[in-house]
Short mmCIF file of C-alpha atoms and ligand atoms in Angstrom, two decimals:
data_model
loop_
_atom_site.label_atom_id
_atom_site.label_comp_id
_atom_site.label_asym_id
_atom_site.label_seq_id
_atom_site.Cartn_x
_atom_site.Cartn_y
_atom_site.Cartn_z
CA MET A 904 -0.01 -0.03 0.00
CA ILE A 905 1.36 3.48 -0.85
CA HIS A 906 1.01 5.98 1.79
CA ASN A 907 0.60 9.47 0.09
CA PHE A 908 1.51 12.40 2.36
CA ASN A 909 1.96 14.75 -0.59
CA ALA A 910 1.20 18.59 0.14
CA GLY A 911 -0.98 19.06 -3.12
CA PRO A 912 -1.98 17.94 -5.47
CA SER A 913 -2.59 15.28 -2.88
CA ILE A 914 -4.40 12.20 -1.88
CA LEU A 915 -8.08 11.90 -2.69
CA PRO A 916 -10.38 9.01 -1.64
CA LYS A 917 -9.98 5.93 -3.72
CA GLU A 918 -13.78 5.84 -4.73
CA VAL A 919 -13.42 9.24 -6.05
CA PHE A 920 -10.56 7.97 -8.52
CA ASP A 921 -12.76 4.89 -9.27
CA GLU A 922 -15.76 7.26 -10.23
CA ALA A 923 -13.65 9.74 -12.01
CA ALA A 924 -12.07 7.07 -14.27
CA LYS A 925 -15.62 5.60 -14.88
CA ALA A 926 -16.78 9.06 -16.07
CA ILE A 927 -13.87 9.49 -18.52
CA LEU A 928 -14.78 6.34 -20.42
CA ASN A 929 -18.67 6.56 -20.11
CA PHE A 930 -20.31 9.18 -18.04
CA ARG A 931 -23.66 8.29 -16.54
CA ASP A 932 -24.32 5.62 -19.28
CA THR A 933 -24.42 8.21 -21.85
CA GLY A 934 -21.56 6.44 -23.84
CA LEU A 935 -19.71 9.67 -23.82
CA SER A 936 -16.93 10.73 -21.73
CA ILE A 937 -17.07 13.51 -19.39
CA LEU A 938 -14.28 15.14 -21.30
CA GLU A 939 -16.39 15.51 -24.36
CA ILE A 940 -19.90 16.71 -23.07
CA GLY A 941 -20.67 20.33 -23.67
CA HIS A 942 -20.53 22.47 -20.45
CA ARG A 943 -24.04 23.94 -21.38
CA THR A 944 -25.79 20.55 -21.33
CA ALA A 945 -28.16 19.49 -18.65
CA LEU A 946 -25.86 16.89 -17.79
CA PHE A 947 -22.98 19.25 -16.74
CA GLN A 948 -25.52 21.63 -15.28
CA SER A 949 -26.62 18.87 -12.94
CA VAL A 950 -22.83 18.25 -11.80
CA LEU A 951 -22.31 21.88 -11.13
CA ASP A 952 -25.56 22.44 -9.24
CA GLU A 953 -24.99 19.48 -7.04
CA ALA A 954 -21.43 20.56 -6.29
CA VAL A 955 -22.64 24.02 -5.22
CA LEU A 956 -25.31 22.50 -3.17
CA LEU A 957 -23.26 20.00 -1.36
CA ALA A 958 -20.62 22.78 -0.58
CA LYS A 959 -23.22 24.92 0.94
CA GLU A 960 -24.79 21.95 2.80
CA LEU A 961 -21.18 20.91 4.11
CA MET A 962 -20.09 24.48 5.11
CA LYS A 963 -23.68 24.90 6.57
CA LEU A 964 -23.97 28.33 4.83
CA ASP A 965 -27.00 30.45 5.30
CA GLY A 966 -28.72 31.87 2.25
CA ASP A 967 -26.30 34.86 1.96
CA HIS A 968 -23.44 33.25 0.20
CA GLU A 969 -22.70 32.36 -3.39
CA VAL A 970 -20.44 29.45 -4.27
CA LEU A 971 -18.26 29.84 -7.39
CA PHE A 972 -15.95 27.32 -9.17
CA LEU A 973 -13.40 29.37 -11.00
CA HIS A 974 -9.92 28.94 -12.86
CA GLY A 975 -6.47 30.03 -11.88
CA GLY A 976 -6.03 28.55 -8.40
CA ALA A 977 -5.81 30.40 -5.18
CA THR A 978 -2.90 32.38 -6.88
CA THR A 979 -5.50 34.20 -9.01
CA GLN A 980 -7.56 35.05 -6.03
CA PHE A 981 -4.62 36.76 -4.51
CA PHE A 982 -5.30 39.68 -7.00
CA GLN A 983 -8.72 39.02 -8.22
CA MET A 984 -10.10 39.28 -4.62
CA PRO A 985 -8.51 42.85 -4.03
CA MET A 986 -9.17 43.76 -7.73
CA ASN A 987 -12.93 43.74 -6.76
CA LEU A 988 -12.87 44.84 -3.26
CA LEU A 989 -10.03 47.32 -2.53
CA ASN A 990 -10.00 50.93 -4.06
CA GLU A 991 -6.64 52.66 -4.88
CA ASN A 992 -7.19 55.11 -1.82
CA GLN A 993 -8.19 52.46 0.51
CA THR A 994 -6.24 50.20 2.95
CA ALA A 995 -6.75 46.58 3.52
CA ALA A 996 -5.50 44.62 6.70
CA TYR A 997 -3.43 41.52 6.23
CA LEU A 998 -1.80 38.92 8.65
CA ASP A 999 1.57 37.72 7.44
CA CYS A 1000 1.93 34.20 8.51
CA GLY A 1001 3.69 32.46 5.91
CA THR A 1002 4.66 32.01 2.23
CA TRP A 1003 1.19 32.27 0.80
CA GLY A 1004 0.02 35.33 2.89
CA THR A 1005 3.10 37.17 1.75
CA LYS A 1006 2.13 36.47 -1.81
CA ALA A 1007 -1.43 37.65 -1.17
CA ILE A 1008 0.03 40.73 0.51
CA LYS A 1009 2.13 41.57 -2.59
CA GLU A 1010 -0.61 41.26 -4.94
CA ALA A 1011 -3.10 43.32 -2.93
CA ARG A 1012 -0.56 46.13 -3.00
CA VAL A 1013 -1.10 46.33 -6.77
CA PHE A 1014 -4.54 47.81 -6.35
CA GLY A 1015 -4.43 49.62 -3.03
CA ASN A 1016 -2.65 50.06 0.44
CA VAL A 1017 -1.73 47.19 2.74
CA ASP A 1018 -1.51 47.37 6.47
CA VAL A 1019 0.29 44.19 7.85
CA VAL A 1020 -1.27 44.16 11.27
CA ALA A 1021 1.13 41.40 12.37
CA SER A 1022 3.84 39.07 11.03
CA SER A 1023 5.48 35.94 12.45
CA LYS A 1024 8.35 36.44 10.01
CA ASP A 1025 10.69 37.01 12.79
CA LYS A 1026 10.65 33.31 13.79
CA ASN A 1027 10.34 31.91 10.18
CA TYR A 1028 6.59 31.83 10.44
CA THR A 1029 6.59 29.09 13.07
CA TYR A 1030 3.99 30.66 15.22
CA ILE A 1031 0.54 32.46 14.86
CA PRO A 1032 0.83 36.29 16.09
CA LYS A 1033 -1.70 36.93 18.80
CA GLY A 1034 -2.91 40.08 20.30
CA TYR A 1035 -2.96 42.24 17.30
CA VAL A 1036 -5.52 44.77 16.54
CA ILE A 1037 -7.67 44.71 13.19
CA PRO A 1038 -8.21 48.40 12.37
CA ALA A 1039 -11.98 49.09 12.10
CA ASP A 1040 -11.69 51.27 9.14
CA ALA A 1041 -9.90 48.89 6.71
CA ALA A 1042 -11.46 47.63 3.69
CA TYR A 1043 -11.24 44.00 4.80
CA PHE A 1044 -9.00 41.79 6.93
CA HIS A 1045 -7.41 38.80 5.02
CA TYR A 1046 -5.71 36.02 6.52
CA THR A 1047 -4.52 32.35 5.61
CA THR A 1048 -6.37 29.69 7.94
CA ASN A 1049 -3.60 27.10 7.34
CA ASN A 1050 -0.06 27.85 6.54
CA THR A 1051 0.63 24.69 4.20
CA ILE A 1052 4.46 25.28 3.85
CA GLU A 1053 5.20 26.21 7.45
CA GLY A 1054 2.65 24.08 9.21
CA THR A 1055 0.81 26.52 11.36
CA GLU A 1056 -3.16 26.89 11.51
CA MET A 1057 -5.61 29.27 12.87
CA TYR A 1058 -8.63 27.55 14.24
CA SER A 1059 -10.20 30.61 16.01
CA ILE A 1060 -11.78 33.12 13.79
CA PRO A 1061 -10.54 36.82 14.51
CA GLU A 1062 -13.06 39.21 16.10
CA THR A 1063 -13.74 42.21 13.70
CA ASN A 1064 -16.63 44.24 12.15
CA ILE A 1065 -14.94 44.55 8.75
CA PRO A 1066 -15.38 41.79 6.11
CA LEU A 1067 -13.34 38.78 6.88
CA ILE A 1068 -11.53 37.02 4.17
CA ALA A 1069 -9.73 33.87 4.24
CA ASP A 1070 -7.28 31.81 2.08
CA MET A 1071 -8.57 28.28 3.12
CA SER A 1072 -6.64 26.33 0.26
CA SER A 1073 -5.44 23.74 2.53
CA ASP A 1074 -7.80 23.42 5.35
CA ILE A 1075 -11.26 24.10 4.08
CA LEU A 1076 -13.89 21.36 5.07
CA SER A 1077 -11.42 19.74 7.52
CA TYR A 1078 -12.95 21.05 10.78
CA GLU A 1079 -16.07 22.65 11.78
CA THR A 1080 -16.12 26.38 11.93
CA ASP A 1081 -18.71 29.15 11.41
CA TYR A 1082 -18.03 29.76 7.56
CA ASN A 1083 -20.82 32.19 7.60
CA ARG A 1084 -18.66 34.79 9.29
CA PHE A 1085 -16.72 35.27 6.22
CA ALA A 1086 -17.38 37.41 3.60
CA LEU A 1087 -15.08 35.66 1.08
CA ILE A 1088 -13.40 32.38 1.21
CA TYR A 1089 -11.15 30.99 -1.35
CA ALA A 1090 -9.41 27.64 -1.83
CA GLY A 1091 -7.33 25.90 -4.57
CA ALA A 1092 -9.21 22.44 -5.01
CA GLN A 1093 -6.25 20.23 -5.12
CA LYS A 1094 -5.68 19.86 -1.19
CA ASN A 1095 -9.09 19.15 0.41
CA ILE A 1096 -11.54 19.48 -2.43
CA GLY A 1097 -10.69 17.72 -5.50
CA ALA A 1098 -8.52 18.13 -8.52
CA ALA A 1099 -6.25 20.93 -9.42
CA GLY A 1100 -7.57 23.21 -12.24
CA VAL A 1101 -10.46 24.75 -10.07
CA ASN A 1102 -10.79 26.96 -7.07
CA MET A 1103 -13.85 27.53 -4.97
CA VAL A 1104 -14.87 30.92 -4.09
CA VAL A 1105 -17.34 31.48 -1.40
CA LEU A 1106 -18.77 34.99 -0.95
CA ARG A 1107 -21.36 37.45 0.05
CA LYS A 1108 -22.76 39.65 -2.74
CA ASP A 1109 -23.22 42.67 -0.65
CA ILE A 1110 -19.44 43.26 -0.59
CA LEU A 1111 -19.30 43.67 -4.46
CA GLY A 1112 -19.81 46.55 -6.64
CA LYS A 1113 -17.89 49.19 -4.32
CA VAL A 1114 -14.73 49.62 -6.18
CA ASP A 1115 -14.23 52.68 -8.75
CA ARG A 1116 -12.12 50.75 -11.20
CA LYS A 1117 -13.30 49.05 -14.27
CA LEU A 1118 -12.96 45.28 -14.23
CA PRO A 1119 -12.37 42.80 -16.83
CA GLY A 1120 -15.38 40.62 -17.38
CA MET A 1121 -13.33 37.30 -16.38
CA MET A 1122 -12.04 39.17 -13.15
CA ASP A 1123 -15.59 40.38 -12.06
CA TYR A 1124 -17.25 38.10 -9.36
CA ARG A 1125 -20.60 39.73 -10.20
CA LYS A 1126 -20.48 38.57 -13.72
CA HIS A 1127 -19.44 34.97 -12.52
CA ILE A 1128 -22.49 34.88 -10.11
CA GLU A 1129 -24.85 36.14 -12.86
CA ALA A 1130 -23.37 33.37 -15.10
CA GLY A 1131 -23.43 30.69 -12.58
CA SER A 1132 -19.67 30.11 -12.84
CA MET A 1133 -20.12 29.52 -16.59
CA LEU A 1134 -18.84 32.92 -17.78
CA ASN A 1135 -16.57 30.74 -20.11
CA THR A 1136 -15.92 27.00 -20.29
CA PRO A 1137 -15.41 25.97 -16.74
CA PRO A 1138 -12.99 23.23 -15.79
CA VAL A 1139 -15.37 20.58 -16.35
CA PHE A 1140 -13.64 17.56 -15.14
CA ALA A 1141 -11.97 19.13 -12.00
CA ILE A 1142 -15.57 20.37 -10.92
CA TYR A 1143 -16.73 16.80 -11.33
CA VAL A 1144 -14.01 15.44 -9.18
CA CYS A 1145 -14.91 18.33 -6.59
CA LEU A 1146 -18.49 16.87 -6.80
CA LEU A 1147 -17.20 13.32 -6.13
CA THR A 1148 -15.15 14.36 -3.10
CA LEU A 1149 -18.07 16.45 -1.49
CA ARG A 1150 -20.11 13.50 -2.00
CA TRP A 1151 -17.74 11.16 -0.29
CA LEU A 1152 -17.31 13.75 2.60
CA LYS A 1153 -21.20 14.05 3.13
CA LYS A 1154 -21.40 10.05 3.04
CA ILE A 1155 -18.79 9.62 5.66
CA GLY A 1156 -20.78 11.99 8.06
CA GLY A 1157 -19.85 15.73 6.96
CA VAL A 1158 -17.32 18.04 8.48
CA GLY A 1159 -17.78 17.15 11.90
CA ALA A 1160 -16.89 13.50 11.24
CA ILE A 1161 -13.81 14.16 9.13
CA GLU A 1162 -12.78 16.70 11.91
CA LYS A 1163 -12.46 13.77 14.50
CA ILE A 1164 -10.44 11.57 12.11
CA ASN A 1165 -8.24 14.64 11.34
CA ARG A 1166 -7.75 15.13 14.94
CA ALA A 1167 -6.80 11.51 15.64
CA LYS A 1168 -4.34 11.76 12.99
CA ALA A 1169 -2.55 14.84 13.97
CA ASP A 1170 -2.68 13.93 17.66
CA LEU A 1171 -0.91 10.47 16.88
CA LEU A 1172 1.79 11.97 14.47
CA TYR A 1173 2.61 14.94 16.78
CA LYS A 1174 2.63 12.59 19.88
CA THR A 1175 5.24 10.43 18.04
CA LEU A 1176 7.45 13.25 16.95
CA ASP A 1177 7.28 14.89 20.51
CA GLU A 1178 8.14 11.26 22.01
CA LYS A 1179 10.80 10.02 19.61
CA GLU A 1180 14.11 11.43 20.36
CA GLY A 1181 15.94 13.11 17.27
CA PHE A 1182 12.72 14.35 15.61
CA GLN A 1183 11.61 17.76 16.40
CA PRO A 1184 8.29 19.44 15.17
CA THR A 1185 9.24 23.09 14.26
CA VAL A 1186 5.81 24.88 15.03
CA ALA A 1187 4.86 26.28 18.67
CA LYS A 1188 2.57 23.80 20.03
CA GLU A 1189 -0.47 25.78 20.20
CA ASP A 1190 -0.36 26.67 16.59
CA ARG A 1191 0.25 23.43 15.08
CA SER A 1192 -1.54 22.53 11.93
CA ARG A 1193 -3.61 19.37 11.53
CA MET A 1194 -3.24 19.30 7.77
CA ASN A 1195 0.73 19.77 7.36
CA VAL A 1196 3.09 18.68 10.05
CA VAL A 1197 6.33 20.27 9.65
CA PHE A 1198 9.58 18.84 11.52
CA LEU A 1199 13.28 18.37 11.62
CA ILE A 1200 15.36 15.39 12.13
CA ASN A 1201 18.55 16.42 14.27
CA GLU A 1202 21.01 13.58 13.38
CA PRO A 1203 22.20 12.81 9.80
CA GLU A 1204 22.27 9.09 10.61
CA LEU A 1205 18.54 9.12 11.77
CA GLU A 1206 17.58 11.14 8.80
CA LYS A 1207 19.33 8.63 6.26
CA LYS A 1208 17.44 5.70 8.17
CA PHE A 1209 13.99 7.64 8.08
CA LEU A 1210 14.20 8.18 4.43
CA GLU A 1211 15.24 4.72 3.64
CA ALA A 1212 12.40 3.27 5.73
CA CYS A 1213 10.08 5.68 3.85
CA ARG A 1214 11.32 4.39 0.65
CA GLU A 1215 10.94 0.71 1.57
CA GLN A 1216 7.54 1.14 3.00
CA GLN A 1217 6.14 3.45 0.11
CA MET A 1218 5.59 6.49 2.26
CA ILE A 1219 5.70 9.30 -0.23
CA GLY A 1220 5.72 13.07 -0.17
CA VAL A 1221 7.36 13.50 3.25
CA LYS A 1222 10.04 16.08 1.97
CA GLY A 1223 9.73 19.54 3.41
CA HIS A 1224 8.96 22.44 0.93
CA ARG A 1225 12.12 23.78 -0.63
CA SER A 1226 12.01 27.09 1.30
CA VAL A 1227 11.78 25.51 4.63
CA GLY A 1228 13.69 22.18 4.50
CA GLY A 1229 13.26 19.20 6.76
CA TYR A 1230 10.03 17.32 6.54
CA ARG A 1231 6.47 17.91 5.82
CA VAL A 1232 3.80 15.41 6.06
CA SER A 1233 0.21 16.32 4.79
CA LEU A 1234 -2.78 14.98 6.49
CA TYR A 1235 -5.63 16.11 4.29
CA ASN A 1236 -9.18 14.67 4.61
CA ALA A 1237 -8.75 11.68 2.24
CA LEU A 1238 -5.47 10.36 4.15
CA PRO A 1239 -6.65 7.36 6.15
CA LEU A 1240 -5.69 7.08 9.82
CA GLU A 1241 -4.08 3.73 8.81
CA SER A 1242 -1.42 5.83 6.97
CA VAL A 1243 -0.55 7.92 10.06
CA LYS A 1244 -0.37 4.65 12.10
CA ALA A 1245 2.01 3.21 9.64
CA LEU A 1246 4.03 6.33 9.66
CA SER A 1247 4.12 6.39 13.56
CA GLU A 1248 5.29 2.67 13.84
CA LEU A 1249 7.97 3.44 11.15
CA ILE A 1250 9.26 6.33 13.25
CA TYR A 1251 9.22 4.51 16.75
CA GLN A 1252 11.06 1.70 15.24
CA LEU A 1253 13.95 3.70 13.86
C1 PLP B 1912 -1.53 25.71 -2.45
C2 PLP B 1912 -1.96 26.80 -1.76
C3 PLP B 1912 -2.16 27.92 -2.59
C4 PLP B 1912 -1.67 28.07 -4.10
O1 PLP B 1912 -2.59 27.37 -5.00
P1 PLP B 1912 -2.67 27.41 -6.38
O2 PLP B 1912 -3.87 26.65 -6.57
O3 PLP B 1912 -1.41 26.73 -6.88
O4 PLP B 1912 -2.64 28.78 -6.90
C5 PLP B 1912 -2.44 29.31 -2.03
N1 PLP B 1912 -2.69 29.31 -0.79
C6 PLP B 1912 -2.59 28.36 0.11
C7 PLP B 1912 -2.76 28.38 1.60
C8 PLP B 1912 -2.06 26.95 -0.34
O5 PLP B 1912 -1.98 25.95 0.28
#
C-alpha cells in the first residue's frame, strides 16, 4: 500500500478515483466521456448544481453566500479579490503568517494600500501572532487559515466588524467552523476538495460593486455569479472531481466526522514526533496545523534511516517545502488514519 503524504496535489479517496475514471470512459451511461460533453448541457449543469449545493450544505452556509468554481487557482484570488474589493485610496488589513500570505499581500499592493497588522516572519513563520488589533476602518481583513508550507493553523476566527476574508486552500472542510462569518473564502481545490485546475470561491454579494475601477469581465465576481460559474468554459472535469469528493465527505458524515479523524491523525503524529528522540516539530505547540506537520530530524544518521524506511514502506511526499527544508507530512481529509499509524510505527522503530 502506498501512503501518500503529498502537500498538493494530494491524496483523494479511492472511490473518487474509481468514479472519475468511469466518467472518463462512459459518463452516466451516455456512452460519452465527461471530457467530451458540452458544459452547457443539462448533464453538466446537474454536476455543477449538485457541487454548489453540497458545498453549501457541508459548510452549513446560510442563504447569503454564493459558491463559485473558478479557474486560476488560489494564486489568482490573491489579485482577483483585491481587484474587486479594494479601491486605490483604501487600505486592507493583512496578517502575514507565511509564504502564501506574503504573496497575497504583494498582489493586494497592486490595487491599494496594505496594512500588515502582524507578522510571524521574525521566527520563520513558526507561530501565529496574537494580540494584534484589526483596524476598524480597513476595507477588509485577510488571513490564511492554514499555512501549508510552514505548518501553522488558525482555528479561531478573529473578531472584527470589517469583512473577513480567508485563504482556506489547505484546510477548508477539515474542521467545523462558522463559515458564515466570512465575507469571502477562497481555496484551490487540489488539497481538500478535488483536482487541480479549479478553485472554490464562497462570497457574500453585498461586498461587491464598491470599487471605482473597471473590471475585465473574467475578473468580475458579479459576472461570475450572474453566469453561475459559466462565464466561459469551466474546468468541467476538475469540477466533477470536486463533486465526487464532496459526495464522499457527506457520506462519511460531513465536516464534523472528518474533523474527528483529522484530530486523531494529527494527535498521533505529533505525539510520535514529540516522544521520539531526534525528531523535532518546528511549530509552536498551540499553533500546530492538523493538515501539514512540519519537522526536522536532528541527526544525519537518523535522517538517512528515516528516508530509507520511507522508501521501503512506500511513504511518499514527506520532504519539506524547498523554502523551509526538513520534512512535511500532509494529513488532508482523504488520508486514512492507517497511513498515519504506519508512519508512527515506522518512526518509533527507527
Ligand atoms: C496551495 C496553496 C495556494 C496556491 O494554490 P494554487 O492553486 O497553486 O494557486 C495558496 N494558498 C494556500 C494556503 C495554499 O495551500
